[in-house]
Coordinates of C-alpha atoms and ligand atoms in Angstrom, one line a residue:
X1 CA 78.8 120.5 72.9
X2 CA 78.7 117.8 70.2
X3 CA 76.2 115.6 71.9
X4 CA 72.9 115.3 70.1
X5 CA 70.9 114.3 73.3
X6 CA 70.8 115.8 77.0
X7 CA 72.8 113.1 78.0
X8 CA 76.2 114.0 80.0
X9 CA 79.4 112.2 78.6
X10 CA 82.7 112.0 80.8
X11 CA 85.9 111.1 79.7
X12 CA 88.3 109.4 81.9
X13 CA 91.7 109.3 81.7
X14 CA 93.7 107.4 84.4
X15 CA 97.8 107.3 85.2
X16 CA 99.2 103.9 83.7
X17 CA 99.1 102.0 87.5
X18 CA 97.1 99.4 89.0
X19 CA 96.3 102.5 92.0
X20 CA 94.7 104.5 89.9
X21 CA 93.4 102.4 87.0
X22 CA 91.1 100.5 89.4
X23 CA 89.1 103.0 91.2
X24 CA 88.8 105.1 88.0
X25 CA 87.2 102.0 86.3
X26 CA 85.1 102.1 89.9
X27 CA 84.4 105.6 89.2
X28 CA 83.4 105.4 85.8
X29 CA 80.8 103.1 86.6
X30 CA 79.3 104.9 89.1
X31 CA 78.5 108.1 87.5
X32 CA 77.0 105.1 84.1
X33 CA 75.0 103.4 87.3
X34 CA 73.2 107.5 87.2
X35 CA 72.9 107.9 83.9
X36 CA 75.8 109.4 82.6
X37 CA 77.9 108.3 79.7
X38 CA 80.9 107.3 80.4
X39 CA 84.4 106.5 78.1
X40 CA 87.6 105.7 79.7
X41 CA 90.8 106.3 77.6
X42 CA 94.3 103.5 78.1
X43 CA 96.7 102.0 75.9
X44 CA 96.8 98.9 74.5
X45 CA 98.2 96.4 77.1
X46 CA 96.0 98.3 80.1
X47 CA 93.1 97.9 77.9
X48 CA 92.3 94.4 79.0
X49 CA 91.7 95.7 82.9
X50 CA 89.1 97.6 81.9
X51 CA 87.3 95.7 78.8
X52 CA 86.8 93.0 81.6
X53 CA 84.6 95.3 83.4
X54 CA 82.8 96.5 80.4
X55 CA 81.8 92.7 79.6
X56 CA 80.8 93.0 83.2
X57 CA 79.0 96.4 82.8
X58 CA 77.2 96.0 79.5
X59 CA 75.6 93.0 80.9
X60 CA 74.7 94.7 84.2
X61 CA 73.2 97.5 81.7
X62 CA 76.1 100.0 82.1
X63 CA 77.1 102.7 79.4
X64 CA 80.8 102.7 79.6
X65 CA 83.2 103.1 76.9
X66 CA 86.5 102.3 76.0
X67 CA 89.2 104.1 73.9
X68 CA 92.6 103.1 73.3
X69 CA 95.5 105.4 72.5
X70 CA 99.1 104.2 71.5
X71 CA 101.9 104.2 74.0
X72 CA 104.4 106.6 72.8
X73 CA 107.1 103.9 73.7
X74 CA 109.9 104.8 71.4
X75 CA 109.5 108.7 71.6
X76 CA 110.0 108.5 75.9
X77 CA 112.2 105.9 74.8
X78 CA 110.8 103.6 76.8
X79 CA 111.1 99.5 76.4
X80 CA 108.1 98.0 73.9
X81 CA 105.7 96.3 76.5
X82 CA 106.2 99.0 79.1
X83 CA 103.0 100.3 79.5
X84 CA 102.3 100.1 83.5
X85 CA 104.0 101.4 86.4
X86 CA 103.2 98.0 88.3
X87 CA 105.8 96.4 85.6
X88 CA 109.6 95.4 86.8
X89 CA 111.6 98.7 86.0
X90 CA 114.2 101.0 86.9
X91 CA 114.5 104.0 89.2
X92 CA 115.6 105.7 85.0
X93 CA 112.8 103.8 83.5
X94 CA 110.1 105.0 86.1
X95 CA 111.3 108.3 85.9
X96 CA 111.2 108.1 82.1
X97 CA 107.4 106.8 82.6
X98 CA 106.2 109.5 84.6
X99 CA 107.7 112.0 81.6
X100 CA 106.3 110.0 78.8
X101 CA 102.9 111.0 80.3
X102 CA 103.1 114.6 78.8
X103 CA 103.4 112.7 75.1
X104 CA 99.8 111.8 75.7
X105 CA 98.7 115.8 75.5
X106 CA 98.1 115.7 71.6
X107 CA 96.3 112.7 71.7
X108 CA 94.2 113.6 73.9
X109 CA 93.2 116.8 72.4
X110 CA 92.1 115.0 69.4
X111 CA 89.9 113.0 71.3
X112 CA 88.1 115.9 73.3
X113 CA 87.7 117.3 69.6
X114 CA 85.8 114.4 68.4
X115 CA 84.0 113.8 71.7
X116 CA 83.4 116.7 72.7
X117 CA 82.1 115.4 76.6
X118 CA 80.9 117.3 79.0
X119 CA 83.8 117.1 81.5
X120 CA 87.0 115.5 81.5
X121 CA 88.1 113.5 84.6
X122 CA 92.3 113.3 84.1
X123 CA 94.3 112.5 86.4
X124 CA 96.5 114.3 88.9
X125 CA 99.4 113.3 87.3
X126 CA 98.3 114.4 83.7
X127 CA 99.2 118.3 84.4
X128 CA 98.9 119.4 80.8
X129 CA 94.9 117.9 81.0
X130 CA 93.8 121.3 82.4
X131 CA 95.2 123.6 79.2
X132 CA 93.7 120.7 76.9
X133 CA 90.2 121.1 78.3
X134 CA 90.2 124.8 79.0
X135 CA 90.8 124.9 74.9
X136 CA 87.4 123.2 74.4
X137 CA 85.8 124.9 77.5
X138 CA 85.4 121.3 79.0
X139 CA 86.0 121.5 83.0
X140 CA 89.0 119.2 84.1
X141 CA 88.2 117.3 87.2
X142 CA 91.7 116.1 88.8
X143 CA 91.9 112.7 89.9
X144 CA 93.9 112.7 93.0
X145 CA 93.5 109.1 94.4
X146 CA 94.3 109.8 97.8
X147 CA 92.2 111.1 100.5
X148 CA 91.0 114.6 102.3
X149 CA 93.7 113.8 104.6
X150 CA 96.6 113.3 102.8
X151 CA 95.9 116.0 100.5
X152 CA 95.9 118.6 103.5
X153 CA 99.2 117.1 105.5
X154 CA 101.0 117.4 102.1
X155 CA 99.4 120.7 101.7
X156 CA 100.5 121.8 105.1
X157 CA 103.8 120.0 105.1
X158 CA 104.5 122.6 101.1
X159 CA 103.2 125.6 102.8
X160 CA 104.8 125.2 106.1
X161 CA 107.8 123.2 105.7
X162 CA 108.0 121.8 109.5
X163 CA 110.3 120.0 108.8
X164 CA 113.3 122.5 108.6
X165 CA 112.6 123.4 112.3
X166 CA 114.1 119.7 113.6
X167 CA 117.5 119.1 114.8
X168 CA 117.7 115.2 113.4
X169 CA 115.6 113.1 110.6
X170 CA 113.8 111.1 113.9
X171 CA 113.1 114.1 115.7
X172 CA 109.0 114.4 114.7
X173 CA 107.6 117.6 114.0
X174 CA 103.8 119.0 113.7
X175 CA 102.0 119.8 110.7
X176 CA 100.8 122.8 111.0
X177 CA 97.3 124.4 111.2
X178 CA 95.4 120.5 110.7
X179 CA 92.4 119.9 112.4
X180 CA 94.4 117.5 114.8
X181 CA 98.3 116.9 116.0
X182 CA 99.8 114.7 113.4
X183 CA 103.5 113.9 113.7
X184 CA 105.8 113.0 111.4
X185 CA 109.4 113.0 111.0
X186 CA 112.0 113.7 108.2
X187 CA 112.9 110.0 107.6
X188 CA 108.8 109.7 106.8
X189 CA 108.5 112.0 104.0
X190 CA 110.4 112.2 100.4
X191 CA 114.0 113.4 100.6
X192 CA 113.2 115.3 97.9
X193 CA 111.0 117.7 100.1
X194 CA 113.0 117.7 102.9
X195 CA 115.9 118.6 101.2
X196 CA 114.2 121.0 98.7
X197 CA 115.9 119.2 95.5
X198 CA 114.6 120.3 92.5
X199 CA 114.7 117.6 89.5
X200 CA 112.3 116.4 87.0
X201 CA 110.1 115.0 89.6
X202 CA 110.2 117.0 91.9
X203 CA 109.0 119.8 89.2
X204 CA 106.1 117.3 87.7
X205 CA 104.8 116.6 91.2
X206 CA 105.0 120.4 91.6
X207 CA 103.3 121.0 88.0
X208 CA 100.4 118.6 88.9
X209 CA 99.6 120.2 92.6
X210 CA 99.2 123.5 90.7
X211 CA 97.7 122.6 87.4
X212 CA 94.8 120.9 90.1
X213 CA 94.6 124.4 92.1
X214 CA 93.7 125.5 88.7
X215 CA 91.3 122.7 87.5
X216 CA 87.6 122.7 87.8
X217 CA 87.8 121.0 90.7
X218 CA 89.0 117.2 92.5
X219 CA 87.4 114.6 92.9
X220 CA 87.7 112.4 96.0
X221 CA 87.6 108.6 96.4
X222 CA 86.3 109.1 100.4
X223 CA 83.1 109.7 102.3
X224 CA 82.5 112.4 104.8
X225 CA 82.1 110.7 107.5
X226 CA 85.5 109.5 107.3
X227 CA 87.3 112.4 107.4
X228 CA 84.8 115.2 108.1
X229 CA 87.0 117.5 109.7
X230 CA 89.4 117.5 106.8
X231 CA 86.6 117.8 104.1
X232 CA 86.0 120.8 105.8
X233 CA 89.2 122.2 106.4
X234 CA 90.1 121.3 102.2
X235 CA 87.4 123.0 100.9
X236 CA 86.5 125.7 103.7
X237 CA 89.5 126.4 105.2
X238 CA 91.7 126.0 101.6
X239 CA 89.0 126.8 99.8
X240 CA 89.2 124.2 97.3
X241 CA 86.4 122.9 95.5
X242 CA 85.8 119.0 95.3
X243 CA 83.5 116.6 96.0
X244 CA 83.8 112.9 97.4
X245 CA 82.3 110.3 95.9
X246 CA 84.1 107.1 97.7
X247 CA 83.9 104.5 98.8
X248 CA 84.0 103.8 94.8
X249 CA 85.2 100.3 95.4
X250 CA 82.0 99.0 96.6
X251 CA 80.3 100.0 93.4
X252 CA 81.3 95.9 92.9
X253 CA 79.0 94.2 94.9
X254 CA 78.8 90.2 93.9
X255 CA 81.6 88.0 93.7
X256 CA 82.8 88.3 90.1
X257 CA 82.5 92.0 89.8
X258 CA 85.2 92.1 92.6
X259 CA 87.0 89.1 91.4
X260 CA 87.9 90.8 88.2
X261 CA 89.2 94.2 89.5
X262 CA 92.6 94.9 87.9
X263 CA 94.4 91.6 86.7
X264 CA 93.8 88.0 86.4
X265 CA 93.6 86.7 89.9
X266 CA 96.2 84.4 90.5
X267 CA 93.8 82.0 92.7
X268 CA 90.4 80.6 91.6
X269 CA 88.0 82.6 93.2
X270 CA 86.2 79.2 94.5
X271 CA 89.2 77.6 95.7
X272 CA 90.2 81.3 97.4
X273 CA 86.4 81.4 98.9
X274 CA 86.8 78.0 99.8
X275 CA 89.6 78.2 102.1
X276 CA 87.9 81.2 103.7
X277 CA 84.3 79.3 103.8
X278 CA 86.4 77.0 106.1
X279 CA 87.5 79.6 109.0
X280 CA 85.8 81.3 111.6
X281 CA 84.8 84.8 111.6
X282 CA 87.3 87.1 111.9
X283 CA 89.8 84.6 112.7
X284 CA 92.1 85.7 109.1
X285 CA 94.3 88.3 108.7
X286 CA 95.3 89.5 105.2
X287 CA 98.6 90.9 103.7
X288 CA 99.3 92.7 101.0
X289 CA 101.0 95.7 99.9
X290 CA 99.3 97.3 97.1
X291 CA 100.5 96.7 93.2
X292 CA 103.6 98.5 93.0
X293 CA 105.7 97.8 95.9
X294 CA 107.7 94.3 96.3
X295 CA 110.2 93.8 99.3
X296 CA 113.3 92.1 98.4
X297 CA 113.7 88.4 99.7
X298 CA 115.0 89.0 103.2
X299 CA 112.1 91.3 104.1
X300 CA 109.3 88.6 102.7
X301 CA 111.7 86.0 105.1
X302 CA 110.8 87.8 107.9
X303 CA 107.1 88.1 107.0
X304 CA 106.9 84.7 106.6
X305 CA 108.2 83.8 110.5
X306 CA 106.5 87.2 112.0
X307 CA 103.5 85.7 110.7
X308 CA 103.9 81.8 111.8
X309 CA 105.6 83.4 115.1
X310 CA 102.1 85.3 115.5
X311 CA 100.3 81.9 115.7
X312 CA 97.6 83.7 113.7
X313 CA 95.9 82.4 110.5
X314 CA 96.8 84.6 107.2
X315 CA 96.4 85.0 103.3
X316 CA 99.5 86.5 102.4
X317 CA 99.6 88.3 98.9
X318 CA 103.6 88.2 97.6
X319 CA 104.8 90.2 94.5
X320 CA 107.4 88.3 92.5
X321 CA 109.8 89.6 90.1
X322 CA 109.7 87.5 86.4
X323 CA 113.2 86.2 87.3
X324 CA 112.9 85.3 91.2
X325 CA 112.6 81.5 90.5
X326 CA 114.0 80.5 93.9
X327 CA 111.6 80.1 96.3
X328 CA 113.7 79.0 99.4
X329 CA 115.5 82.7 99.3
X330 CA 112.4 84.0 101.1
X331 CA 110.4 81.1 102.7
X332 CA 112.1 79.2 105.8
X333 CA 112.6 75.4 104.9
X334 CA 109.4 73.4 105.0
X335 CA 107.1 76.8 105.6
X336 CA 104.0 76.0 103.4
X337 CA 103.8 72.6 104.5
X338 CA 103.9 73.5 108.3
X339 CA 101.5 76.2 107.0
X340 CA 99.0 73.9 104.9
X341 CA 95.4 75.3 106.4
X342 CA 96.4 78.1 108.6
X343 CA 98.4 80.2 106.0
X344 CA 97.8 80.9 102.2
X345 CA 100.6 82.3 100.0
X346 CA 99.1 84.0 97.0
X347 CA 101.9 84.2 94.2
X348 CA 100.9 87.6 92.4
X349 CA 96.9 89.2 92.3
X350 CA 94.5 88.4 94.6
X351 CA 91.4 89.3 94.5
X352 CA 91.4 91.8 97.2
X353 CA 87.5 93.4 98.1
X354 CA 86.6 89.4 97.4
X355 CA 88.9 88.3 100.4
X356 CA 88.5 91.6 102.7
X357 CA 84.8 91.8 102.5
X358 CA 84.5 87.7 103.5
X359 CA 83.7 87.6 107.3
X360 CA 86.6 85.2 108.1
X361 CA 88.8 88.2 107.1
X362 CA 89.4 90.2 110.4
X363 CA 93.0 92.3 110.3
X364 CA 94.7 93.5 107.3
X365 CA 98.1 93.9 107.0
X366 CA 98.7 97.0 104.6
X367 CA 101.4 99.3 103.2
X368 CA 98.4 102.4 103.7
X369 CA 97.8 102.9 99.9
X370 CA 94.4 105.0 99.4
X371 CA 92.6 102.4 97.8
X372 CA 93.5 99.7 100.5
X373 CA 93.0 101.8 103.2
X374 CA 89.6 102.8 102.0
X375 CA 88.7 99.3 101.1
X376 CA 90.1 97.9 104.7
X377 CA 87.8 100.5 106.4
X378 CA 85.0 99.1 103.9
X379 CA 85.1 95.9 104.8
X380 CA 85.5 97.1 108.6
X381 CA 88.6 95.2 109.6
X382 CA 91.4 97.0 111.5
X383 CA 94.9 97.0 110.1
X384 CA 98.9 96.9 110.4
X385 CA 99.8 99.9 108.9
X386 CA 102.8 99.5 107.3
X387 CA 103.8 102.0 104.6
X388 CA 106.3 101.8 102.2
X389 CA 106.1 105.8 100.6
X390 CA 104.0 108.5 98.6
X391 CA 101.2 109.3 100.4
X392 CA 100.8 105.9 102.7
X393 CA 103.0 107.8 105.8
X394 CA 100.2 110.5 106.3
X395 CA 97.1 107.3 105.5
X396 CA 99.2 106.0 108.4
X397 CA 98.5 108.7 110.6
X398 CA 94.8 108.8 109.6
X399 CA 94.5 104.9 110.6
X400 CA 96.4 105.1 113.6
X401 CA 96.6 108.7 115.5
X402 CA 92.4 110.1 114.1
X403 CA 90.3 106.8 113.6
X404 CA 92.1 104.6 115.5
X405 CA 91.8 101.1 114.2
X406 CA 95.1 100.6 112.7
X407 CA 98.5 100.2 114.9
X408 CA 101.8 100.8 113.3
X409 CA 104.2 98.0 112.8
X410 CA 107.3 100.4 113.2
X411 CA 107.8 101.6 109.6
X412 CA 110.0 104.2 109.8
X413 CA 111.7 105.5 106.5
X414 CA 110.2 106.0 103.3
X415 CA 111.9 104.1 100.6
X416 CA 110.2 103.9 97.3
X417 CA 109.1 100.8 96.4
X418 CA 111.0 98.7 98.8
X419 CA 110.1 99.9 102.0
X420 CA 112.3 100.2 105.3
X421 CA 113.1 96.6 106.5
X422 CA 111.2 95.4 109.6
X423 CA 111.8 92.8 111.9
X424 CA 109.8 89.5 112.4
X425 CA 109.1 90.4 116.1
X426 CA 107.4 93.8 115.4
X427 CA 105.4 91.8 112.6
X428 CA 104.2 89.5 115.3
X429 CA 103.9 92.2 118.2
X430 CA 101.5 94.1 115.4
X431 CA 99.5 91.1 114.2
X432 CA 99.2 89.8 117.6
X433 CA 97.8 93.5 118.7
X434 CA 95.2 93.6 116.1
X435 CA 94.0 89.9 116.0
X436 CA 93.8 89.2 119.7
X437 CA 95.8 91.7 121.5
X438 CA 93.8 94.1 124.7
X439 CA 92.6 96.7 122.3
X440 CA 91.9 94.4 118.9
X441 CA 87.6 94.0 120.2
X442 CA 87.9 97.9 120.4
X443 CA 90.1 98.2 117.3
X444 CA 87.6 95.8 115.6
X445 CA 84.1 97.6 116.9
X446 CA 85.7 100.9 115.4
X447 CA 86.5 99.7 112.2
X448 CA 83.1 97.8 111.5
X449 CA 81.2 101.0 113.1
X450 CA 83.4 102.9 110.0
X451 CA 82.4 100.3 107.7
X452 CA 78.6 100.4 108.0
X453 CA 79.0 104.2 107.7
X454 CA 81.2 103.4 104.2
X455 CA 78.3 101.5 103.2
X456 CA 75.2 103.9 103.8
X457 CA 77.9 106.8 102.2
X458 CA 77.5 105.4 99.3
X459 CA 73.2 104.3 99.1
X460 CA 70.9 106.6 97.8
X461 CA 70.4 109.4 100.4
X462 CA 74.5 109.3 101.8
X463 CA 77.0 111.8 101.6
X464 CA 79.0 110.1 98.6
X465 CA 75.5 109.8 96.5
X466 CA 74.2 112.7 97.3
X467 CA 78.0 115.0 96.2
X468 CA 77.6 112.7 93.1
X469 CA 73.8 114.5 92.2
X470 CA 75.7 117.8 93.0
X471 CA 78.5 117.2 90.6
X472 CA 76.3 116.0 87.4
X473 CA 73.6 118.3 88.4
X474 CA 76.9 121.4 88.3
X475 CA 77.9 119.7 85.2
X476 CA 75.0 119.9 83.7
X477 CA 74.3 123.4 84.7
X478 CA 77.9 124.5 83.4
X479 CA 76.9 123.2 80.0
X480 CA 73.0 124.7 79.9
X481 CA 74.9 128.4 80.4
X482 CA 77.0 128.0 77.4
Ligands
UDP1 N1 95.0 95.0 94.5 C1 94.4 93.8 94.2 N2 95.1 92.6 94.3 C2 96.5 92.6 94.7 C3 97.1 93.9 94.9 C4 96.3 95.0 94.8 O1 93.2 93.7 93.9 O2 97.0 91.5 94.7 C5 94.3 96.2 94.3 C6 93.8 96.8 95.6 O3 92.5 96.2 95.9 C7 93.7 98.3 95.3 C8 94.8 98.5 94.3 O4 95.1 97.2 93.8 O5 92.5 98.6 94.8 C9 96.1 99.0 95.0 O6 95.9 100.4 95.2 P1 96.6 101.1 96.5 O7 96.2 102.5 96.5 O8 96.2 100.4 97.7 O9 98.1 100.8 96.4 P2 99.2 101.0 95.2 O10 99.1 99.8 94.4 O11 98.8 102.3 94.4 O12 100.5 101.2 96.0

């Protein structure tokens, strides 16, 4: 390999979203926290989410790198500016987005050629990464971004297909051969799938499942104890190889570091830390639902009354779109004023891991991506599971039906983006169940139990640290035999 010194060098290479961007950044500064070099590859306008951290980093001693590539805008024909999936766009656009990613396969091969690193972490979605590498003889770790869970439903779901053996779309069928009885139905999972379409997605999802077969191996933003049973099941039962390094968000441990995950908050952190300085342990619940959904006015009108109707105190984290000027379309007349101390609208980012980890944060209220999930269980707090699609119907199941400290608010269908529409009543009936409801104290002892456990995975000694040492230690190993 081109490096001059026994130091390992890793090159990241995240999907253009929010979802994966952050915990990749989280990722790359685990493995600099042991030592290892570490460069992470975007285009210009996502460079800013990570240079912030390597301010951040270098300062805290951290070796991480940065490397932009250009966006191939006007070969995917793709707007100038579009350069994130979190961006305002089309069902066409998005679709044209996902394409565009197999444009970066040439850059990318010049940059292994001048870097020459020891291993390449790509992501899932970057297929075309595994040829790339295997031409320098650099393993390709896949990125997934999900958990152990999901990736065995979805496995079992492909290999089974269940869901041909139901009369209607509500009827709920079992996945087979999983460690437990997980249930879903049609209306649940992609139409795609059920329907067995084949289109251009359908055959990149189906490109990027088998180019990670292939790969090196995955690695897993989870801890064991978490989901032992289908740790066990991926890699004994499937026999795939990966190793779990998670929770990666709690890599950021003082208030800045988790301030500036992703983009500019949209609240001072002082002012947000102030508001909660003000409340009473676990007397908050949080919503938000990720970076990519956003729920069309009448859904966000009847968050706002499920959550007054609940009677329980909230931050509530709304997405806008750039020309949604009216605000009175989705708040009732008068709403932040009746709200002024008990409820907090925040118009755009918040600063998530800041909010959940402060002890006046007791519920969250999320749409089940990976990353909230995981930092939901981090912070301890039981949740509203609410998802809206991808994998966040099977992190549902995980909350709810295995660990048990989430309870659905009655999401049914999965629509891209937008989510089915729920009522303000099940809002309430679900917020109420979590904050204060018969089972919330047994809800709330599971989910802190799960947190402390998050925690020690990640100290020296825990299962996340210690498959970290086995990773670079294989790494290193793979390089001394060539
Ligand atoms: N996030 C945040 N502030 C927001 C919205 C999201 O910090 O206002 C972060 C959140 O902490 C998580 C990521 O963005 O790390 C969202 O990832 P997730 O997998 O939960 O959902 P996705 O955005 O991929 O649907």
């Amino acid at each position: 390999m081109g490096n001059e010194t026994d130091q390992l060098h890793v090159l990241f290479f995240p999907f253009m979203a929010l979802g994966h961007m952050i915990p990749t950044i989280d990722m790359a500064k685990l493995f600099s926290a042991r030592g290892v070099r570490a460069t992470i590859i975007t285009t210009p306008l996502n460079a800013p989410v990570v240079s912030k951290t390597m301010e951040r980093g270098h300062y805290l001693g951290a070796q991480i790198g940065l490397r932009v590539i250009q966006f191939p805008s006007v070969q995917a024909g793709l707007p100038q500016g579009l350069e994130n999936l979190d961006q305002d766009a089309s069902p066409e656009i998005r679709l044209k987005f996902f394409l565009a990613m197999s444009l970066f396969q040439q850059p990318l091969e010049q940059l292994l050629q001048e870097y020459r690193p020891h291993g390449l972490v790509a992501d899932a979605f970057f297929p075309w990464a595994l040829d790339v590498a295997s031409k320098f003889g650099i393993p390709r770790l896949a990125f997934q971004g999900t958990g152990f869970f999901a990736m065995c439903a979805l496995q079992s779901l492909t290999a089974h297909k269940p869901y041909k053996g139901v009369g209607s779309d509500t009827e709920p069928f079992l996945l087979p051969d999983l460690p437990d009885e997980i249930k879903l139905t049609r209306l649940q999972i992609s139409n795609d799938l059920t329907l067995g379409l084949e289109n251009d997605f359908t055959r990149f999802f189906k490109e990027a499942r088998e180019s990670e077969e292939r790969s090196y191996g995955t690695i897993v933003n989870t801890f064991y104890e978490l989901e032992p049973a289908y740790a066990e099941h991926w890699r004994k039962v499937l026999g795939r190889k990966a190793w779990h390094i998670g929770p990666v968000s709690l890599c950021n441990r003082d208030a800045q570091d988790k301030t500036q995950r992703g983009k500019a908050a949209s609240i001072d952190e002082d002012e947000c830390l102030k508001w909660l300085n003000s409340k009473y342990p676990d007397s908050v619940i949080y919503v938000c639902f990720g970076s990519v959904s956003k729920f069309p006015a009448a859904q966000l009108l009847e968050i706002a009354m499920g959550l007054e109707a609940s009677g329980q105190q909230f931050i509530w984290v709304v997405r806008k779109n750039k020309d949604e000027g009216d605000e009175e379309e989705w708040l009732p007349q008068g709403y932040e004023k009746r709200m002024e101390g008990k409820g907090l609208i925040i118009r755009g980012w918040a600063p998530q891991t800041l909010i959940l980890d402060h002890e006046a944060v007791g519920g969250f209220v999320t749409h089940c991506g990976w990353n909230s999930t995981l930092e939901g269980v981090s912070a301890g707090v039981p949740m509203v599971t609410w998802p809206v699609f991808a994998d966040q119907f099977y992190n549902e199941k995980l909350l709810t039906d295995v660990l048990k400290i989430g309870i659905g608010v009655g999401a049914q269908r999965w629509v891209p983006f937008v989510g089915d529409f729920v009522k303000q009543d099940a809002i309430e009936k679900a917020v109420k169940a979590v904050m204060a409801g018969e089972k919330a104290e047994e809800l709330r002892s599971r989910a802190k139990s799960l947190g402390g456990m998050a925690r020690r995975a990640i100290e020296k000694g825990g299962s996340s640290y210690t498959d970290m040492d086995a990773l670079i230690e294989e790494l290193k190993l793979y390089h001394a035999q060539i």
